[in-house]
mmCIF file with all atom_site columns, C-alpha atoms and ligand atoms in Angstrom:
data_model
loop_
_atom_site.group_PDB
_atom_site.id
_atom_site.type_symbol
_atom_site.label_atom_id
_atom_site.label_alt_id
_atom_site.label_comp_id
_atom_site.label_asym_id
_atom_site.label_entity_id
_atom_site.label_seq_id
_atom_site.pdbx_PDB_ins_code
_atom_site.Cartn_x
_atom_site.Cartn_y
_atom_site.Cartn_z
_atom_site.occupancy
_atom_site.B_iso_or_equiv
_atom_site.pdbx_formal_charge
_atom_site.auth_seq_id
_atom_site.auth_comp_id
_atom_site.auth_asym_id
_atom_site.auth_atom_id
_atom_site.pdbx_PDB_model_num
ATOM   1   C  CA  . MET A 1 1   ? 144.329 37.855 243.846 1.00 0.00 ? 1483 MET A CA  1
ATOM   2   C  CA  . ALA A 1 2   ? 140.586 37.868 243.812 1.00 0.00 ? 1484 ALA A CA  1
ATOM   3   C  CA  . THR A 1 3   ? 138.106 37.835 246.661 1.00 0.00 ? 1485 THR A CA  1
ATOM   4   C  CA  . ILE A 1 4   ? 134.710 36.187 246.838 1.00 0.00 ? 1486 ILE A CA  1
ATOM   5   C  CA  . THR A 1 5   ? 131.998 36.944 249.372 1.00 0.00 ? 1487 THR A CA  1
ATOM   6   C  CA  . TRP A 1 6   ? 128.937 34.808 250.044 1.00 0.00 ? 1488 TRP A CA  1
ATOM   7   C  CA  . HIS A 1 7   ? 125.673 36.654 250.738 1.00 0.00 ? 1489 HIS A CA  1
ATOM   8   C  CA  . GLY A 1 8   ? 123.591 33.540 251.357 1.00 0.00 ? 1490 GLY A CA  1
ATOM   9   C  CA  . HIS A 1 9   ? 121.857 31.120 248.964 1.00 0.00 ? 1491 HIS A CA  1
ATOM   10  C  CA  . SER A 1 10  ? 123.640 31.446 245.570 1.00 0.00 ? 1492 SER A CA  1
ATOM   11  C  CA  . THR A 1 11  ? 124.471 35.124 245.825 1.00 0.00 ? 1493 THR A CA  1
ATOM   12  C  CA  . PHE A 1 12  ? 128.143 36.045 245.649 1.00 0.00 ? 1494 PHE A CA  1
ATOM   13  C  CA  . SER A 1 13  ? 130.181 39.123 245.028 1.00 0.00 ? 1495 SER A CA  1
ATOM   14  C  CA  . LEU A 1 14  ? 133.614 38.918 243.480 1.00 0.00 ? 1496 LEU A CA  1
ATOM   15  C  CA  . GLN A 1 15  ? 136.313 41.530 243.433 1.00 0.00 ? 1497 GLN A CA  1
ATOM   16  C  CA  . ALA A 1 16  ? 138.534 40.734 240.483 1.00 0.00 ? 1498 ALA A CA  1
ATOM   17  C  CA  . ASP A 1 17  ? 141.006 42.889 238.591 1.00 0.00 ? 1499 ASP A CA  1
ATOM   18  C  CA  . GLY A 1 18  ? 139.549 46.035 240.155 1.00 0.00 ? 1500 GLY A CA  1
ATOM   19  C  CA  . TYR A 1 19  ? 135.922 45.275 239.247 1.00 0.00 ? 1501 TYR A CA  1
ATOM   20  C  CA  . ASN A 1 20  ? 132.919 44.472 241.427 1.00 0.00 ? 1502 ASN A CA  1
ATOM   21  C  CA  . ILE A 1 21  ? 131.022 41.498 240.065 1.00 0.00 ? 1503 ILE A CA  1
ATOM   22  C  CA  . LEU A 1 22  ? 127.759 40.195 241.465 1.00 0.00 ? 1504 LEU A CA  1
ATOM   23  C  CA  . VAL A 1 23  ? 126.611 36.646 240.774 1.00 0.00 ? 1505 VAL A CA  1
ATOM   24  C  CA  . ASP A 1 24  ? 122.891 35.812 241.022 1.00 0.00 ? 1506 ASP A CA  1
ATOM   25  C  CA  . PRO A 1 25  ? 122.103 38.844 243.239 1.00 0.00 ? 1507 PRO A CA  1
ATOM   26  C  CA  . PHE A 1 26  ? 119.187 37.630 245.365 1.00 0.00 ? 1508 PHE A CA  1
ATOM   27  C  CA  . PHE A 1 27  ? 119.033 39.921 248.408 1.00 0.00 ? 1509 PHE A CA  1
ATOM   28  C  CA  . SER A 1 28  ? 115.355 40.924 248.809 1.00 0.00 ? 1510 SER A CA  1
ATOM   29  C  CA  . GLY A 1 29  ? 113.465 37.905 250.146 1.00 0.00 ? 1511 GLY A CA  1
ATOM   30  C  CA  . ASN A 1 30  ? 116.659 35.921 250.746 1.00 0.00 ? 1512 ASN A CA  1
ATOM   31  C  CA  . PRO A 1 31  ? 116.343 34.831 254.404 1.00 0.00 ? 1513 PRO A CA  1
ATOM   32  C  CA  . SER A 1 32  ? 120.140 34.418 254.700 1.00 0.00 ? 1514 SER A CA  1
ATOM   33  C  CA  . ALA A 1 33  ? 121.088 37.823 253.310 1.00 0.00 ? 1515 ALA A CA  1
ATOM   34  C  CA  . GLN A 1 34  ? 122.432 40.451 255.688 1.00 0.00 ? 1516 GLN A CA  1
ATOM   35  C  CA  . THR A 1 35  ? 123.196 42.964 252.956 1.00 0.00 ? 1517 THR A CA  1
ATOM   36  C  CA  . LYS A 1 36  ? 120.538 45.066 251.239 1.00 0.00 ? 1518 LYS A CA  1
ATOM   37  C  CA  . ALA A 1 37  ? 120.318 45.303 247.462 1.00 0.00 ? 1519 ALA A CA  1
ATOM   38  C  CA  . GLU A 1 38  ? 120.434 49.128 247.802 1.00 0.00 ? 1520 GLU A CA  1
ATOM   39  C  CA  . ASP A 1 39  ? 123.894 48.942 249.387 1.00 0.00 ? 1521 ASP A CA  1
ATOM   40  C  CA  . VAL A 1 40  ? 125.828 46.756 246.944 1.00 0.00 ? 1522 VAL A CA  1
ATOM   41  C  CA  . SER A 1 41  ? 128.074 48.106 244.230 1.00 0.00 ? 1523 SER A CA  1
ATOM   42  C  CA  . ALA A 1 42  ? 128.425 46.378 240.892 1.00 0.00 ? 1524 ALA A CA  1
ATOM   43  C  CA  . ASP A 1 43  ? 130.206 46.812 237.589 1.00 0.00 ? 1525 ASP A CA  1
ATOM   44  C  CA  . PHE A 1 44  ? 128.931 43.493 236.249 1.00 0.00 ? 1526 PHE A CA  1
ATOM   45  C  CA  . ILE A 1 45  ? 126.061 41.185 237.208 1.00 0.00 ? 1527 ILE A CA  1
ATOM   46  C  CA  . LEU A 1 46  ? 126.427 37.573 236.085 1.00 0.00 ? 1528 LEU A CA  1
ATOM   47  C  CA  . LEU A 1 47  ? 123.291 35.419 235.917 1.00 0.00 ? 1529 LEU A CA  1
ATOM   48  C  CA  . THR A 1 48  ? 123.395 31.618 235.780 1.00 0.00 ? 1530 THR A CA  1
ATOM   49  C  CA  . HIS A 1 49  ? 119.700 31.231 234.875 1.00 0.00 ? 1531 HIS A CA  1
ATOM   50  C  CA  . GLY A 1 50  ? 116.301 32.857 235.015 1.00 0.00 ? 1532 GLY A CA  1
ATOM   51  C  CA  . HIS A 1 51  ? 114.808 31.590 238.269 1.00 0.00 ? 1533 HIS A CA  1
ATOM   52  C  CA  . GLY A 1 52  ? 113.688 34.227 240.745 1.00 0.00 ? 1534 GLY A CA  1
ATOM   53  C  CA  . ASP A 1 53  ? 116.131 33.166 243.449 1.00 0.00 ? 1535 ASP A CA  1
ATOM   54  C  CA  . HIS A 1 54  ? 118.973 33.988 241.010 1.00 0.00 ? 1536 HIS A CA  1
ATOM   55  C  CA  . VAL A 1 55  ? 117.710 36.951 238.944 1.00 0.00 ? 1537 VAL A CA  1
ATOM   56  C  CA  . GLY A 1 56  ? 116.633 38.418 242.294 1.00 0.00 ? 1538 GLY A CA  1
ATOM   57  C  CA  . ASP A 1 57  ? 117.390 42.136 242.511 1.00 0.00 ? 1539 ASP A CA  1
ATOM   58  C  CA  . THR A 1 58  ? 119.244 42.288 239.188 1.00 0.00 ? 1540 THR A CA  1
ATOM   59  C  CA  . LEU A 1 59  ? 117.090 44.977 237.577 1.00 0.00 ? 1541 LEU A CA  1
ATOM   60  C  CA  . ALA A 1 60  ? 117.056 47.301 240.586 1.00 0.00 ? 1542 ALA A CA  1
ATOM   61  C  CA  . ILE A 1 61  ? 120.811 46.988 241.125 1.00 0.00 ? 1543 ILE A CA  1
ATOM   62  C  CA  . ALA A 1 62  ? 121.589 47.344 237.426 1.00 0.00 ? 1544 ALA A CA  1
ATOM   63  C  CA  . LYS A 1 63  ? 119.417 50.440 237.054 1.00 0.00 ? 1545 LYS A CA  1
ATOM   64  C  CA  . ARG A 1 64  ? 121.008 52.037 240.130 1.00 0.00 ? 1546 ARG A CA  1
ATOM   65  C  CA  . THR A 1 65  ? 124.635 51.161 239.346 1.00 0.00 ? 1547 THR A CA  1
ATOM   66  C  CA  . GLY A 1 66  ? 124.661 50.945 235.548 1.00 0.00 ? 1548 GLY A CA  1
ATOM   67  C  CA  . ALA A 1 67  ? 126.256 47.490 235.813 1.00 0.00 ? 1549 ALA A CA  1
ATOM   68  C  CA  . GLN A 1 68  ? 126.397 45.347 232.708 1.00 0.00 ? 1550 GLN A CA  1
ATOM   69  C  CA  . VAL A 1 69  ? 124.217 42.239 232.991 1.00 0.00 ? 1551 VAL A CA  1
ATOM   70  C  CA  . VAL A 1 70  ? 125.776 39.094 231.544 1.00 0.00 ? 1552 VAL A CA  1
ATOM   71  C  CA  . GLY A 1 71  ? 123.798 35.955 230.898 1.00 0.00 ? 1553 GLY A CA  1
ATOM   72  C  CA  . ASN A 1 72  ? 122.570 33.649 228.190 1.00 0.00 ? 1554 ASN A CA  1
ATOM   73  C  CA  . PHE A 1 73  ? 120.771 34.974 225.098 1.00 0.00 ? 1555 PHE A CA  1
ATOM   74  C  CA  . GLU A 1 74  ? 117.246 34.424 226.432 1.00 0.00 ? 1556 GLU A CA  1
ATOM   75  C  CA  . VAL A 1 75  ? 117.969 35.850 229.882 1.00 0.00 ? 1557 VAL A CA  1
ATOM   76  C  CA  . GLY A 1 76  ? 119.581 38.861 228.194 1.00 0.00 ? 1558 GLY A CA  1
ATOM   77  C  CA  . ASN A 1 77  ? 116.529 39.377 225.989 1.00 0.00 ? 1559 ASN A CA  1
ATOM   78  C  CA  . TRP A 1 78  ? 114.286 39.320 229.068 1.00 0.00 ? 1560 TRP A CA  1
ATOM   79  C  CA  . ILE A 1 79  ? 116.440 41.884 230.873 1.00 0.00 ? 1561 ILE A CA  1
ATOM   80  C  CA  . MET A 1 80  ? 116.281 44.162 227.798 1.00 0.00 ? 1562 MET A CA  1
ATOM   81  C  CA  . ALA A 1 81  ? 112.499 43.652 227.583 1.00 0.00 ? 1563 ALA A CA  1
ATOM   82  C  CA  . GLN A 1 82  ? 112.293 45.048 231.138 1.00 0.00 ? 1564 GLN A CA  1
ATOM   83  C  CA  . GLY A 1 83  ? 113.833 48.273 229.832 1.00 0.00 ? 1565 GLY A CA  1
ATOM   84  C  CA  . TYR A 1 84  ? 117.508 47.758 230.668 1.00 0.00 ? 1566 TYR A CA  1
ATOM   85  C  CA  . ASP A 1 85  ? 119.881 47.720 227.704 1.00 0.00 ? 1567 ASP A CA  1
ATOM   86  C  CA  . ASN A 1 86  ? 123.378 47.277 229.159 1.00 0.00 ? 1568 ASN A CA  1
ATOM   87  C  CA  . VAL A 1 87  ? 123.433 43.553 228.538 1.00 0.00 ? 1569 VAL A CA  1
ATOM   88  C  CA  . HIS A 1 88  ? 126.035 41.134 227.216 1.00 0.00 ? 1570 HIS A CA  1
ATOM   89  C  CA  . GLN A 1 89  ? 124.645 37.871 225.890 1.00 0.00 ? 1571 GLN A CA  1
ATOM   90  C  CA  . GLN A 1 90  ? 126.634 34.653 225.668 1.00 0.00 ? 1572 GLN A CA  1
ATOM   91  C  CA  . HIS A 1 91  ? 125.630 31.026 225.447 1.00 0.00 ? 1573 HIS A CA  1
ATOM   92  C  CA  . ILE A 1 92  ? 126.637 27.571 226.564 1.00 0.00 ? 1574 ILE A CA  1
ATOM   93  C  CA  . GLY A 1 93  ? 130.200 26.745 225.582 1.00 0.00 ? 1575 GLY A CA  1
ATOM   94  C  CA  . GLY A 1 94  ? 130.947 30.317 224.586 1.00 0.00 ? 1576 GLY A CA  1
ATOM   95  C  CA  . GLY A 1 95  ? 133.677 32.383 226.196 1.00 0.00 ? 1577 GLY A CA  1
ATOM   96  C  CA  . PHE A 1 96  ? 134.320 36.132 226.113 1.00 0.00 ? 1578 PHE A CA  1
ATOM   97  C  CA  . GLN A 1 97  ? 137.096 38.348 227.426 1.00 0.00 ? 1579 GLN A CA  1
ATOM   98  C  CA  . HIS A 1 98  ? 135.371 40.890 229.680 1.00 0.00 ? 1580 HIS A CA  1
ATOM   99  C  CA  . PRO A 1 99  ? 137.251 43.736 231.396 1.00 0.00 ? 1581 PRO A CA  1
ATOM   100 C  CA  . PHE A 1 100 ? 137.294 41.686 234.648 1.00 0.00 ? 1582 PHE A CA  1
ATOM   101 C  CA  . GLY A 1 101 ? 138.508 38.490 233.010 1.00 0.00 ? 1583 GLY A CA  1
ATOM   102 C  CA  . HIS A 1 102 ? 137.407 35.654 230.758 1.00 0.00 ? 1584 HIS A CA  1
ATOM   103 C  CA  . LEU A 1 103 ? 133.935 34.170 231.246 1.00 0.00 ? 1585 LEU A CA  1
ATOM   104 C  CA  . LYS A 1 104 ? 132.725 30.944 229.686 1.00 0.00 ? 1586 LYS A CA  1
ATOM   105 C  CA  . LEU A 1 105 ? 129.216 29.614 230.151 1.00 0.00 ? 1587 LEU A CA  1
ATOM   106 C  CA  . THR A 1 106 ? 129.250 25.904 230.937 1.00 0.00 ? 1588 THR A CA  1
ATOM   107 C  CA  . ILE A 1 107 ? 126.454 23.354 230.896 1.00 0.00 ? 1589 ILE A CA  1
ATOM   108 C  CA  . ALA A 1 108 ? 124.193 22.927 233.909 1.00 0.00 ? 1590 ALA A CA  1
ATOM   109 C  CA  . PHE A 1 109 ? 121.312 20.492 234.258 1.00 0.00 ? 1591 PHE A CA  1
ATOM   110 C  CA  . HIS A 1 110 ? 118.340 22.438 235.588 1.00 0.00 ? 1592 HIS A CA  1
ATOM   111 C  CA  . GLY A 1 111 ? 115.484 24.674 234.347 1.00 0.00 ? 1593 GLY A CA  1
ATOM   112 C  CA  . SER A 1 112 ? 115.586 28.360 233.459 1.00 0.00 ? 1594 SER A CA  1
ATOM   113 C  CA  . SER A 1 113 ? 112.162 30.014 233.260 1.00 0.00 ? 1595 SER A CA  1
ATOM   114 C  CA  . MET A 1 114 ? 112.181 33.743 234.006 1.00 0.00 ? 1596 MET A CA  1
ATOM   115 C  CA  . PRO A 1 115 ? 110.334 35.195 237.056 1.00 0.00 ? 1597 PRO A CA  1
ATOM   116 C  CA  . ASP A 1 116 ? 107.270 35.894 234.857 1.00 0.00 ? 1598 ASP A CA  1
ATOM   117 C  CA  . GLY A 1 117 ? 107.288 32.334 233.507 1.00 0.00 ? 1599 GLY A CA  1
ATOM   118 C  CA  . SER A 1 118 ? 108.735 33.189 230.101 1.00 0.00 ? 1600 SER A CA  1
ATOM   119 C  CA  . TYR A 1 119 ? 111.434 31.061 228.483 1.00 0.00 ? 1601 TYR A CA  1
ATOM   120 C  CA  . GLY A 1 120 ? 114.915 31.581 229.871 1.00 0.00 ? 1602 GLY A CA  1
ATOM   121 C  CA  . GLY A 1 121 ? 116.956 29.274 227.631 1.00 0.00 ? 1603 GLY A CA  1
ATOM   122 C  CA  . MET A 1 122 ? 119.424 26.794 229.062 1.00 0.00 ? 1604 MET A CA  1
ATOM   123 C  CA  . PRO A 1 123 ? 120.771 27.255 232.582 1.00 0.00 ? 1605 PRO A CA  1
ATOM   124 C  CA  . ALA A 1 124 ? 124.511 27.763 232.854 1.00 0.00 ? 1606 ALA A CA  1
ATOM   125 C  CA  . GLY A 1 125 ? 127.521 27.457 235.067 1.00 0.00 ? 1607 GLY A CA  1
ATOM   126 C  CA  . LEU A 1 126 ? 130.194 30.161 235.040 1.00 0.00 ? 1608 LEU A CA  1
ATOM   127 C  CA  . LEU A 1 127 ? 133.872 29.502 234.415 1.00 0.00 ? 1609 LEU A CA  1
ATOM   128 C  CA  . ILE A 1 128 ? 135.779 32.671 235.252 1.00 0.00 ? 1610 ILE A CA  1
ATOM   129 C  CA  . THR A 1 129 ? 139.477 33.247 234.665 1.00 0.00 ? 1611 THR A CA  1
ATOM   130 C  CA  . SER A 1 130 ? 140.764 36.426 236.250 1.00 0.00 ? 1612 SER A CA  1
ATOM   131 C  CA  . GLU A 1 131 ? 144.147 37.478 237.591 1.00 0.00 ? 1613 GLU A CA  1
ATOM   132 C  CA  . GLY A 1 132 ? 145.491 34.016 236.808 1.00 0.00 ? 1614 GLY A CA  1
ATOM   133 C  CA  . LYS A 1 133 ? 142.847 32.291 238.936 1.00 0.00 ? 1615 LYS A CA  1
ATOM   134 C  CA  . ARG A 1 134 ? 140.187 29.919 237.613 1.00 0.00 ? 1616 ARG A CA  1
ATOM   135 C  CA  . ILE A 1 135 ? 136.848 29.870 239.377 1.00 0.00 ? 1617 ILE A CA  1
ATOM   136 C  CA  . TYR A 1 136 ? 133.932 27.589 238.514 1.00 0.00 ? 1618 TYR A CA  1
ATOM   137 C  CA  . ILE A 1 137 ? 130.491 28.582 239.765 1.00 0.00 ? 1619 ILE A CA  1
ATOM   138 C  CA  . ALA A 1 138 ? 128.236 25.651 238.963 1.00 0.00 ? 1620 ALA A CA  1
ATOM   139 C  CA  . GLY A 1 139 ? 124.881 27.462 239.223 1.00 0.00 ? 1621 GLY A CA  1
ATOM   140 C  CA  . ASP A 1 140 ? 121.872 25.277 239.945 1.00 0.00 ? 1622 ASP A CA  1
ATOM   141 C  CA  . THR A 1 141 ? 122.642 21.840 238.595 1.00 0.00 ? 1623 THR A CA  1
ATOM   142 C  CA  . ALA A 1 142 ? 122.573 18.120 239.005 1.00 0.00 ? 1624 ALA A CA  1
ATOM   143 C  CA  . LEU A 1 143 ? 125.801 16.169 239.141 1.00 0.00 ? 1625 LEU A CA  1
ATOM   144 C  CA  . PHE A 1 144 ? 127.169 15.429 235.654 1.00 0.00 ? 1626 PHE A CA  1
ATOM   145 C  CA  . SER A 1 145 ? 130.297 13.587 234.603 1.00 0.00 ? 1627 SER A CA  1
ATOM   146 C  CA  . ASP A 1 146 ? 131.510 16.387 232.274 1.00 0.00 ? 1628 ASP A CA  1
ATOM   147 C  CA  . MET A 1 147 ? 132.493 18.231 235.437 1.00 0.00 ? 1629 MET A CA  1
ATOM   148 C  CA  . ALA A 1 148 ? 135.715 16.268 234.968 1.00 0.00 ? 1630 ALA A CA  1
ATOM   149 C  CA  . LEU A 1 149 ? 136.277 18.233 231.721 1.00 0.00 ? 1631 LEU A CA  1
ATOM   150 C  CA  . ILE A 1 150 ? 135.566 21.541 233.434 1.00 0.00 ? 1632 ILE A CA  1
ATOM   151 C  CA  . GLY A 1 151 ? 138.185 20.674 236.041 1.00 0.00 ? 1633 GLY A CA  1
ATOM   152 C  CA  . GLN A 1 152 ? 140.837 19.706 233.495 1.00 0.00 ? 1634 GLN A CA  1
ATOM   153 C  CA  . GLY A 1 153 ? 142.445 23.120 233.220 1.00 0.00 ? 1635 GLY A CA  1
ATOM   154 C  CA  . GLY A 1 154 ? 142.841 23.248 237.000 1.00 0.00 ? 1636 GLY A CA  1
ATOM   155 C  CA  . LEU A 1 155 ? 140.487 25.129 239.301 1.00 0.00 ? 1637 LEU A CA  1
ATOM   156 C  CA  . ASP A 1 156 ? 141.457 27.385 242.162 1.00 0.00 ? 1638 ASP A CA  1
ATOM   157 C  CA  . LEU A 1 157 ? 137.882 27.405 243.440 1.00 0.00 ? 1639 LEU A CA  1
ATOM   158 C  CA  . ALA A 1 158 ? 134.600 25.626 242.749 1.00 0.00 ? 1640 ALA A CA  1
ATOM   159 C  CA  . VAL A 1 159 ? 131.282 26.943 244.062 1.00 0.00 ? 1641 VAL A CA  1
ATOM   160 C  CA  . LEU A 1 160 ? 128.743 24.130 244.239 1.00 0.00 ? 1642 LEU A CA  1
ATOM   161 C  CA  . PRO A 1 161 ? 125.097 23.832 245.259 1.00 0.00 ? 1643 PRO A CA  1
ATOM   162 C  CA  . ILE A 1 162 ? 124.580 21.160 247.928 1.00 0.00 ? 1644 ILE A CA  1
ATOM   163 C  CA  . GLY A 1 163 ? 121.063 21.867 249.241 1.00 0.00 ? 1645 GLY A CA  1
ATOM   164 C  CA  . ASP A 1 164 ? 119.362 18.918 247.527 1.00 0.00 ? 1646 ASP A CA  1
ATOM   165 C  CA  . ASN A 1 165 ? 115.752 18.864 246.261 1.00 0.00 ? 1647 ASN A CA  1
ATOM   166 C  CA  . TYR A 1 166 ? 116.320 21.417 243.421 1.00 0.00 ? 1648 TYR A CA  1
ATOM   167 C  CA  . THR A 1 167 ? 120.040 20.766 242.865 1.00 0.00 ? 1649 THR A CA  1
ATOM   168 C  CA  . MET A 1 168 ? 122.802 18.408 243.895 1.00 0.00 ? 1650 MET A CA  1
ATOM   169 C  CA  . GLY A 1 169 ? 122.631 17.351 247.520 1.00 0.00 ? 1651 GLY A CA  1
ATOM   170 C  CA  . PRO A 1 170 ? 125.612 16.823 249.817 1.00 0.00 ? 1652 PRO A CA  1
ATOM   171 C  CA  . GLU A 1 171 ? 126.470 13.367 248.450 1.00 0.00 ? 1653 GLU A CA  1
ATOM   172 C  CA  . ASP A 1 172 ? 126.449 14.456 244.801 1.00 0.00 ? 1654 ASP A CA  1
ATOM   173 C  CA  . GLY A 1 173 ? 128.267 17.620 245.804 1.00 0.00 ? 1655 GLY A CA  1
ATOM   174 C  CA  . LEU A 1 174 ? 131.023 15.445 247.214 1.00 0.00 ? 1656 LEU A CA  1
ATOM   175 C  CA  . ALA A 1 175 ? 131.105 13.440 243.969 1.00 0.00 ? 1657 ALA A CA  1
ATOM   176 C  CA  . ALA A 1 176 ? 131.339 16.742 242.061 1.00 0.00 ? 1658 ALA A CA  1
ATOM   177 C  CA  . VAL A 1 177 ? 134.398 17.701 244.104 1.00 0.00 ? 1659 VAL A CA  1
ATOM   178 C  CA  . ARG A 1 178 ? 135.996 14.390 243.116 1.00 0.00 ? 1660 ARG A CA  1
ATOM   179 C  CA  . LEU A 1 179 ? 135.357 15.135 239.416 1.00 0.00 ? 1661 LEU A CA  1
ATOM   180 C  CA  . LEU A 1 180 ? 136.372 18.803 239.470 1.00 0.00 ? 1662 LEU A CA  1
ATOM   181 C  CA  . LYS A 1 181 ? 139.389 18.442 241.775 1.00 0.00 ? 1663 LYS A CA  1
ATOM   182 C  CA  . PRO A 1 182 ? 139.465 22.147 242.696 1.00 0.00 ? 1664 PRO A CA  1
ATOM   183 C  CA  . LYS A 1 183 ? 141.975 23.507 245.200 1.00 0.00 ? 1665 LYS A CA  1
ATOM   184 C  CA  . ALA A 1 184 ? 139.070 24.822 247.298 1.00 0.00 ? 1666 ALA A CA  1
ATOM   185 C  CA  . VAL A 1 185 ? 135.296 24.446 247.302 1.00 0.00 ? 1667 VAL A CA  1
ATOM   186 C  CA  . ILE A 1 186 ? 132.574 26.721 248.668 1.00 0.00 ? 1668 ILE A CA  1
ATOM   187 C  CA  . PRO A 1 187 ? 129.093 25.192 249.083 1.00 0.00 ? 1669 PRO A CA  1
ATOM   188 C  CA  . CYS A 1 188 ? 125.926 27.204 248.398 1.00 0.00 ? 1670 CYS A CA  1
ATOM   189 C  CA  . HIS A 1 189 ? 122.157 26.877 247.778 1.00 0.00 ? 1671 HIS A CA  1
ATOM   190 C  CA  . TYR A 1 190 ? 121.666 25.232 251.187 1.00 0.00 ? 1672 TYR A CA  1
ATOM   191 C  CA  . ASN A 1 191 ? 119.940 26.174 254.488 1.00 0.00 ? 1673 ASN A CA  1
ATOM   192 C  CA  . THR A 1 192 ? 118.130 29.079 252.803 1.00 0.00 ? 1674 THR A CA  1
ATOM   193 C  CA  . TRP A 1 193 ? 114.799 27.458 253.654 1.00 0.00 ? 1675 TRP A CA  1
ATOM   194 C  CA  . PRO A 1 194 ? 113.946 24.309 255.675 1.00 0.00 ? 1676 PRO A CA  1
ATOM   195 C  CA  . LEU A 1 195 ? 113.587 22.414 252.369 1.00 0.00 ? 1677 LEU A CA  1
ATOM   196 C  CA  . LEU A 1 196 ? 117.304 22.961 251.711 1.00 0.00 ? 1678 LEU A CA  1
ATOM   197 C  CA  . ALA A 1 197 ? 118.508 22.003 255.204 1.00 0.00 ? 1679 ALA A CA  1
ATOM   198 C  CA  . VAL A 1 198 ? 122.001 20.494 255.159 1.00 0.00 ? 1680 VAL A CA  1
ATOM   199 C  CA  . ASP A 1 199 ? 124.480 19.591 257.896 1.00 0.00 ? 1681 ASP A CA  1
ATOM   200 C  CA  . VAL A 1 200 ? 127.281 21.638 256.360 1.00 0.00 ? 1682 VAL A CA  1
ATOM   201 C  CA  . ASP A 1 201 ? 129.787 20.728 259.099 1.00 0.00 ? 1683 ASP A CA  1
ATOM   202 C  CA  . ASP A 1 202 ? 129.347 17.065 258.202 1.00 0.00 ? 1684 ASP A CA  1
ATOM   203 C  CA  . TRP A 1 203 ? 129.810 17.865 254.502 1.00 0.00 ? 1685 TRP A CA  1
ATOM   204 C  CA  . GLN A 1 204 ? 132.901 19.933 255.221 1.00 0.00 ? 1686 GLN A CA  1
ATOM   205 C  CA  . ALA A 1 205 ? 134.387 17.064 257.254 1.00 0.00 ? 1687 ALA A CA  1
ATOM   206 C  CA  . LYS A 1 206 ? 133.734 14.577 254.443 1.00 0.00 ? 1688 LYS A CA  1
ATOM   207 C  CA  . VAL A 1 207 ? 135.362 16.808 251.810 1.00 0.00 ? 1689 VAL A CA  1
ATOM   208 C  CA  . SER A 1 208 ? 138.379 17.194 254.099 1.00 0.00 ? 1690 SER A CA  1
ATOM   209 C  CA  . ALA A 1 209 ? 138.646 13.478 254.844 1.00 0.00 ? 1691 ALA A CA  1
ATOM   210 C  CA  . GLN A 1 210 ? 137.904 12.078 251.392 1.00 0.00 ? 1692 GLN A CA  1
ATOM   211 C  CA  . THR A 1 211 ? 139.372 14.542 248.880 1.00 0.00 ? 1693 THR A CA  1
ATOM   212 C  CA  . ALA A 1 212 ? 142.442 16.738 248.442 1.00 0.00 ? 1694 ALA A CA  1
ATOM   213 C  CA  . THR A 1 213 ? 140.197 19.813 248.156 1.00 0.00 ? 1695 THR A CA  1
ATOM   214 C  CA  . ARG A 1 214 ? 139.956 22.387 250.932 1.00 0.00 ? 1696 ARG A CA  1
ATOM   215 C  CA  . PRO A 1 215 ? 136.313 23.000 251.901 1.00 0.00 ? 1697 PRO A CA  1
ATOM   216 C  CA  . VAL A 1 216 ? 135.642 26.640 252.742 1.00 0.00 ? 1698 VAL A CA  1
ATOM   217 C  CA  . VAL A 1 217 ? 132.380 27.523 254.477 1.00 0.00 ? 1699 VAL A CA  1
ATOM   218 C  CA  . PRO A 1 218 ? 132.397 31.304 254.749 1.00 0.00 ? 1700 PRO A CA  1
ATOM   219 C  CA  . ALA A 1 219 ? 130.094 33.150 257.104 1.00 0.00 ? 1701 ALA A CA  1
ATOM   220 C  CA  . ILE A 1 220 ? 127.545 35.423 255.438 1.00 0.00 ? 1702 ILE A CA  1
ATOM   221 C  CA  . ASP A 1 221 ? 129.286 38.544 254.051 1.00 0.00 ? 1703 ASP A CA  1
ATOM   222 C  CA  . GLU A 1 222 ? 132.736 37.186 254.927 1.00 0.00 ? 1704 GLU A CA  1
ATOM   223 C  CA  . ALA A 1 223 ? 135.266 37.626 252.115 1.00 0.00 ? 1705 ALA A CA  1
ATOM   224 C  CA  . TYR A 1 224 ? 137.462 34.745 251.057 1.00 0.00 ? 1706 TYR A CA  1
ATOM   225 C  CA  . THR A 1 225 ? 140.659 35.509 249.170 1.00 0.00 ? 1707 THR A CA  1
ATOM   226 C  CA  . ILE A 1 226 ? 141.769 33.197 246.397 1.00 0.00 ? 1708 ILE A CA  1
HETATM 227 NI NI1 . LIG B 2 .   ? 117.068 27.447 239.800 1.00 0.00 ? 495  LIG B NI1 1
HETATM 228 MN MN1 . LIG B 2 .   ? 117.981 28.163 242.702 1.00 0.00 ? 496  LIG B MN1 1
#
């Protein structure tokens, strides 16, 4: 049993196998966030890519908690260049058995410059296997047909961006659900700003009506148990 909590935008916390894991911890400046970066606990911080709305409060939280930061090689180098050394670097297609479970970085079609404009390597999705559950967090990405491969092992949960403009919109998000065939899907990266406005009730209804996947739209800071 694992739990996942949405903090708005693409920020999630996971409790898995006794560890606190933050994904793309963007609290300061996140209009949806109700939690403060100073109040979160973390053993691990997973980063999908280098953009500011994903790296967010990583350095402050890591320095306060001692959490290990996990990301691609270039993102890891940037974190270390900021003076924080507890970093684990992986890259696309590579998996590693962490204390909380297995993490593989998957492809994502997007950019990945760091907040200061330096090169952040390829953006990634996260495929996490923990406590017998498989969770796919797509990161910022376009729709791509290899999502069918990611779904092949069976997914208990997919977390997909649906806000359009920078990532998949609602229609491509629905197509992604059809390719991934997860048991449940949580949408993210929408309604953070007017540019990402989405009628999430309409999207939820379409997923329910047109797929076998259960759409879950958690309230901010509400935990969902897998
Ligand atoms: Ni991005
Ligand atoms: Mn983003």
